PDB file of C-alpha atoms in Angstrom:
ATOM      1  CA  UNK A   1     -25.132   0.593   5.757  1.00 83.00           C
ATOM      2  CA  UNK A   2     -28.137   2.574   6.781  1.00 84.00           C
ATOM      3  CA  UNK A   3     -29.273   4.937   9.510  1.00 85.00           C
ATOM      4  CA  UNK A   4     -28.365   3.611  12.951  1.00 85.00           C
ATOM      5  CA  UNK A   5     -25.908   0.948  11.718  1.00 88.00           C
ATOM      6  CA  UNK A   6     -22.422   0.733  13.135  1.00 87.00           C
ATOM      7  CA  UNK A   7     -19.343  -0.475  11.237  1.00 86.00           C
ATOM      8  CA  UNK A   8     -16.954  -2.251  13.604  1.00 89.00           C
ATOM      9  CA  UNK A   9     -13.256  -2.604  12.769  1.00 85.00           C
ATOM     10  CA  UNK A  10     -10.503  -4.171  14.843  1.00 85.00           C
ATOM     11  CA  UNK A  11      -7.971  -1.404  14.184  1.00 80.00           C
ATOM     12  CA  UNK A  12      -8.313   1.760  12.161  1.00 72.00           C
ATOM     13  CA  UNK A  13      -5.209   1.091  10.062  1.00 72.00           C
ATOM     14  CA  UNK A  14      -6.769  -2.199   8.885  1.00 72.00           C
ATOM     15  CA  UNK A  15      -9.740  -0.350   7.359  1.00 72.00           C
ATOM     16  CA  UNK A  16      -7.932   2.109   5.117  1.00 70.00           C
ATOM     17  CA  UNK A  17      -4.537   2.471   3.484  1.00 69.00           C
ATOM     18  CA  UNK A  18      -4.342   6.207   3.991  1.00 69.00           C
ATOM     19  CA  UNK A  19      -5.870   9.010   5.955  1.00 68.00           C
ATOM     20  CA  UNK A  20      -7.875   9.942   2.865  1.00 70.00           C
ATOM     21  CA  UNK A  21      -9.380   6.422   2.638  1.00 76.00           C
ATOM     22  CA  UNK A  22     -10.505   6.549   6.242  1.00 75.00           C
ATOM     23  CA  UNK A  23     -11.831  10.094   5.930  1.00 74.00           C
ATOM     24  CA  UNK A  24     -13.846   9.043   2.874  1.00 79.00           C
ATOM     25  CA  UNK A  25     -15.261   6.107   4.827  1.00 81.00           C
ATOM     26  CA  UNK A  26     -16.170   8.335   7.772  1.00 79.00           C
ATOM     27  CA  UNK A  27     -17.832  10.836   5.429  1.00 79.00           C
ATOM     28  CA  UNK A  28     -19.811   8.079   3.658  1.00 87.00           C
ATOM     29  CA  UNK A  29     -20.954   6.606   6.955  1.00 85.00           C
ATOM     30  CA  UNK A  30     -22.001  10.007   8.311  1.00 83.00           C
ATOM     31  CA  UNK A  31     -23.980  10.623   5.121  1.00 86.00           C
ATOM     32  CA  UNK A  32     -25.899   7.386   5.685  1.00 89.00           C
ATOM     33  CA  UNK A  33     -26.483   8.061   9.377  1.00 88.00           C
ATOM     34  CA  UNK A  34     -24.174   5.208  10.379  1.00 87.00           C
ATOM     35  CA  UNK A  35     -21.191   5.281  12.684  1.00 83.00           C
ATOM     36  CA  UNK A  36     -17.778   3.668  13.031  1.00 83.00           C
ATOM     37  CA  UNK A  37     -16.470   1.779  16.057  1.00 84.00           C
ATOM     38  CA  UNK A  38     -12.795   0.895  16.427  1.00 81.00           C
ATOM     39  CA  UNK A  39     -12.062  -1.923  18.873  1.00 85.00           C
ATOM     40  CA  UNK A  40      -8.368  -1.231  19.422  1.00 82.00           C
ATOM     41  CA  UNK A  41      -8.276   1.307  21.002  1.00 77.00           C
ATOM     42  CA  UNK A  42     -11.960   1.260  21.897  1.00 78.00           C
ATOM     43  CA  UNK A  43     -13.500   4.352  20.353  1.00 73.00           C
ATOM     44  CA  UNK A  44     -16.693   5.154  18.533  1.00 78.00           C
ATOM     45  CA  UNK A  45     -17.231   7.741  15.856  1.00 74.00           C
ATOM     46  CA  UNK A  46     -20.645   8.630  17.225  1.00 77.00           C
ATOM     47  CA  UNK A  47     -20.662  12.135  18.627  1.00 77.00           C
ATOM     48  CA  UNK A  48     -18.262  15.037  18.244  1.00 81.00           C
ATOM     49  CA  UNK A  49     -15.619  13.697  20.637  1.00 81.00           C
ATOM     50  CA  UNK A  50     -15.582  10.314  18.878  1.00 76.00           C
ATOM     51  CA  UNK A  51     -15.098  11.916  15.467  1.00 74.00           C
ATOM     52  CA  UNK A  52     -12.229  14.009  16.858  1.00 82.00           C
ATOM     53  CA  UNK A  53     -10.520  10.919  18.314  1.00 75.00           C
ATOM     54  CA  UNK A  54     -10.921   8.998  15.059  1.00 72.00           C
ATOM     55  CA  UNK A  55      -9.294  11.824  13.095  1.00 75.00           C
ATOM     56  CA  UNK A  56      -6.380  11.978  15.551  1.00 81.00           C
ATOM     57  CA  UNK A  57      -5.923   8.220  15.212  1.00 72.00           C
ATOM     58  CA  UNK A  58      -6.095   8.509  11.429  1.00 74.00           C
ATOM     59  CA  UNK A  59      -3.314  11.088  11.458  1.00 80.00           C
ATOM     60  CA  UNK A  60      -1.186   8.952  13.783  1.00 78.00           C
ATOM     61  CA  UNK A  61      -1.578   5.952  11.444  1.00 75.00           C
ATOM     62  CA  UNK A  62      -0.697   8.159   8.477  1.00 79.00           C
ATOM     63  CA  UNK A  63       2.455   9.407  10.241  1.00 84.00           C
ATOM     64  CA  UNK A  64       3.454   5.833  11.110  1.00 82.00           C
ATOM     65  CA  UNK A  65       3.173   4.838   7.455  1.00 82.00           C
ATOM     66  CA  UNK A  66       5.265   7.851   6.447  1.00 88.00           C
ATOM     67  CA  UNK A  67       7.961   6.877   8.973  1.00 91.00           C
ATOM     68  CA  UNK A  68       8.039   3.329   7.572  1.00 90.00           C
ATOM     69  CA  UNK A  69       8.368   4.623   4.017  1.00 93.00           C
ATOM     70  CA  UNK A  70      11.140   7.042   5.052  1.00 95.00           C
ATOM     71  CA  UNK A  71      13.099   4.225   6.731  1.00 95.00           C
ATOM     72  CA  UNK A  72      12.642   2.017   3.668  1.00 94.00           C
ATOM     73  CA  UNK A  73      13.878   4.783   1.350  1.00 93.00           C
ATOM     74  CA  UNK A  74      16.890   5.425   3.615  1.00 95.00           C
ATOM     75  CA  UNK A  75      17.739   1.708   3.567  1.00 93.00           C
ATOM     76  CA  UNK A  76      17.517   1.534  -0.227  1.00 91.00           C
ATOM     77  CA  UNK A  77      19.666   4.666  -0.603  1.00 92.00           C
ATOM     78  CA  UNK A  78      22.291   3.238   1.769  1.00 93.00           C
ATOM     79  CA  UNK A  79      22.338  -0.076  -0.127  1.00 91.00           C
ATOM     80  CA  UNK A  80      22.687   1.763  -3.447  1.00 89.00           C
ATOM     81  CA  UNK A  81      25.607   3.783  -2.048  1.00 91.00           C
ATOM     82  CA  UNK A  82      27.341   0.516  -1.101  1.00 92.00           C
ATOM     83  CA  UNK A  83      26.603  -0.933  -4.527  1.00 88.00           C
ATOM     84  CA  UNK A  84      24.508  -3.727  -3.019  1.00 87.00           C
ATOM     85  CA  UNK A  85      21.084  -2.676  -4.284  1.00 82.00           C
ATOM     86  CA  UNK A  86      20.690  -2.900  -8.028  1.00 77.00           C
ATOM     87  CA  UNK A  87      16.906  -2.789  -8.294  1.00 75.00           C
ATOM     88  CA  UNK A  88      14.724  -5.221 -10.148  1.00 76.00           C
ATOM     89  CA  UNK A  89      16.115  -7.031 -13.164  1.00 76.00           C
ATOM     90  CA  UNK A  90      14.767  -5.931 -16.537  1.00 73.00           C
ATOM     91  CA  UNK A  91      11.933  -8.270 -17.485  1.00 75.00           C
ATOM     92  CA  UNK A  92      11.119  -7.258 -21.067  1.00 78.00           C
ATOM     93  CA  UNK A  93      13.517  -6.336 -23.829  1.00 79.00           C
ATOM     94  CA  UNK A  94      12.585  -2.747 -24.673  1.00 85.00           C
ATOM     95  CA  UNK A  95      13.977  -3.237 -28.184  1.00 87.00           C
ATOM     96  CA  UNK A  96      11.311  -5.880 -28.779  1.00 89.00           C
ATOM     97  CA  UNK A  97       8.585  -3.384 -27.858  1.00 91.00           C
ATOM     98  CA  UNK A  98      10.141  -0.781 -30.167  1.00 90.00           C
ATOM     99  CA  UNK A  99      10.424  -3.261 -33.061  1.00 91.00           C
ATOM    100  CA  UNK A 100       6.768  -4.249 -32.781  1.00 92.00           C
ATOM    101  CA  UNK A 101       5.727  -0.593 -32.536  1.00 91.00           C
ATOM    102  CA  UNK A 102       7.864   0.238 -35.598  1.00 91.00           C
ATOM    103  CA  UNK A 103       5.828  -2.333 -37.517  1.00 94.00           C
ATOM    104  CA  UNK A 104       2.740  -0.224 -36.684  1.00 92.00           C
ATOM    105  CA  UNK A 105       1.379  -2.951 -34.447  1.00 93.00           C
ATOM    106  CA  UNK A 106      -1.307  -1.576 -32.093  1.00 94.00           C
ATOM    107  CA  UNK A 107      -0.025  -1.002 -28.596  1.00 93.00           C
ATOM    108  CA  UNK A 108      -2.815  -3.115 -27.102  1.00 93.00           C
ATOM    109  CA  UNK A 109      -1.730  -6.034 -29.277  1.00 94.00           C
ATOM    110  CA  UNK A 110       1.921  -5.558 -28.247  1.00 92.00           C
ATOM    111  CA  UNK A 111       0.809  -5.669 -24.615  1.00 91.00           C
ATOM    112  CA  UNK A 112      -1.186  -8.873 -25.177  1.00 92.00           C
ATOM    113  CA  UNK A 113       1.696 -10.586 -26.984  1.00 90.00           C
ATOM    114  CA  UNK A 114       4.222  -9.667 -24.283  1.00 89.00           C
ATOM    115  CA  UNK A 115       1.729 -10.189 -21.431  1.00 89.00           C
ATOM    116  CA  UNK A 116       2.289  -6.705 -20.008  1.00 89.00           C
ATOM    117  CA  UNK A 117      -0.033  -3.761 -19.530  1.00 89.00           C
ATOM    118  CA  UNK A 118      -0.688  -1.225 -22.280  1.00 90.00           C
ATOM    119  CA  UNK A 119       0.662   1.457 -19.947  1.00 91.00           C
ATOM    120  CA  UNK A 120       3.970  -0.430 -19.806  1.00 88.00           C
ATOM    121  CA  UNK A 121       4.124  -0.317 -23.603  1.00 91.00           C
ATOM    122  CA  UNK A 122       3.320   3.409 -23.680  1.00 91.00           C
ATOM    123  CA  UNK A 123       5.801   4.121 -20.874  1.00 87.00           C
ATOM    124  CA  UNK A 124       8.571   2.188 -22.620  1.00 88.00           C
ATOM    125  CA  UNK A 125       8.004   3.938 -25.920  1.00 89.00           C
ATOM    126  CA  UNK A 126       7.903   7.332 -24.238  1.00 86.00           C
ATOM    127  CA  UNK A 127      10.789   7.024 -21.761  1.00 77.00           C
ATOM    128  CA  UNK A 128      12.844   4.097 -22.978  1.00 59.00           C
ATOM    129  CA  UNK A 129      12.689   2.501 -19.528  1.00 55.00           C
ATOM    130  CA  UNK A 130      11.828  -1.128 -19.072  1.00 51.00           C
ATOM    131  CA  UNK A 131       8.324  -1.870 -17.791  1.00 48.00           C
ATOM    132  CA  UNK A 132       7.924  -3.685 -14.487  1.00 50.00           C
ATOM    133  CA  UNK A 133       7.009  -7.399 -14.627  1.00 48.00           C
TER     134      UNK A 133
END
């Protein structure tokens, strides 16, 4: 993007996952002299009023995501209270990770053998919890 260019997106929430992502994009575009146009609703970032509208829309999208996450958390909590939700099944035997680590095997090698991330190995050794798949 360069001076005078315009980035066109269908909807603002499709361009960034969070308000911070969108704000970073807006800042980068402003630094290059470019602008942002959102098609739904039709608004351009060019000018002070456009930038204000974009920031209001960003906040609304951020609030919508927060509401979705709150409803999801409430649903999981309700399912746990009923004993329906058990969470994900343990994928890796944590004892296996501990045995390999006890043999002074490098953590990166343990991760390669088990096909998990190094962070999963570190997390398991530190907390005793099973790493995600």
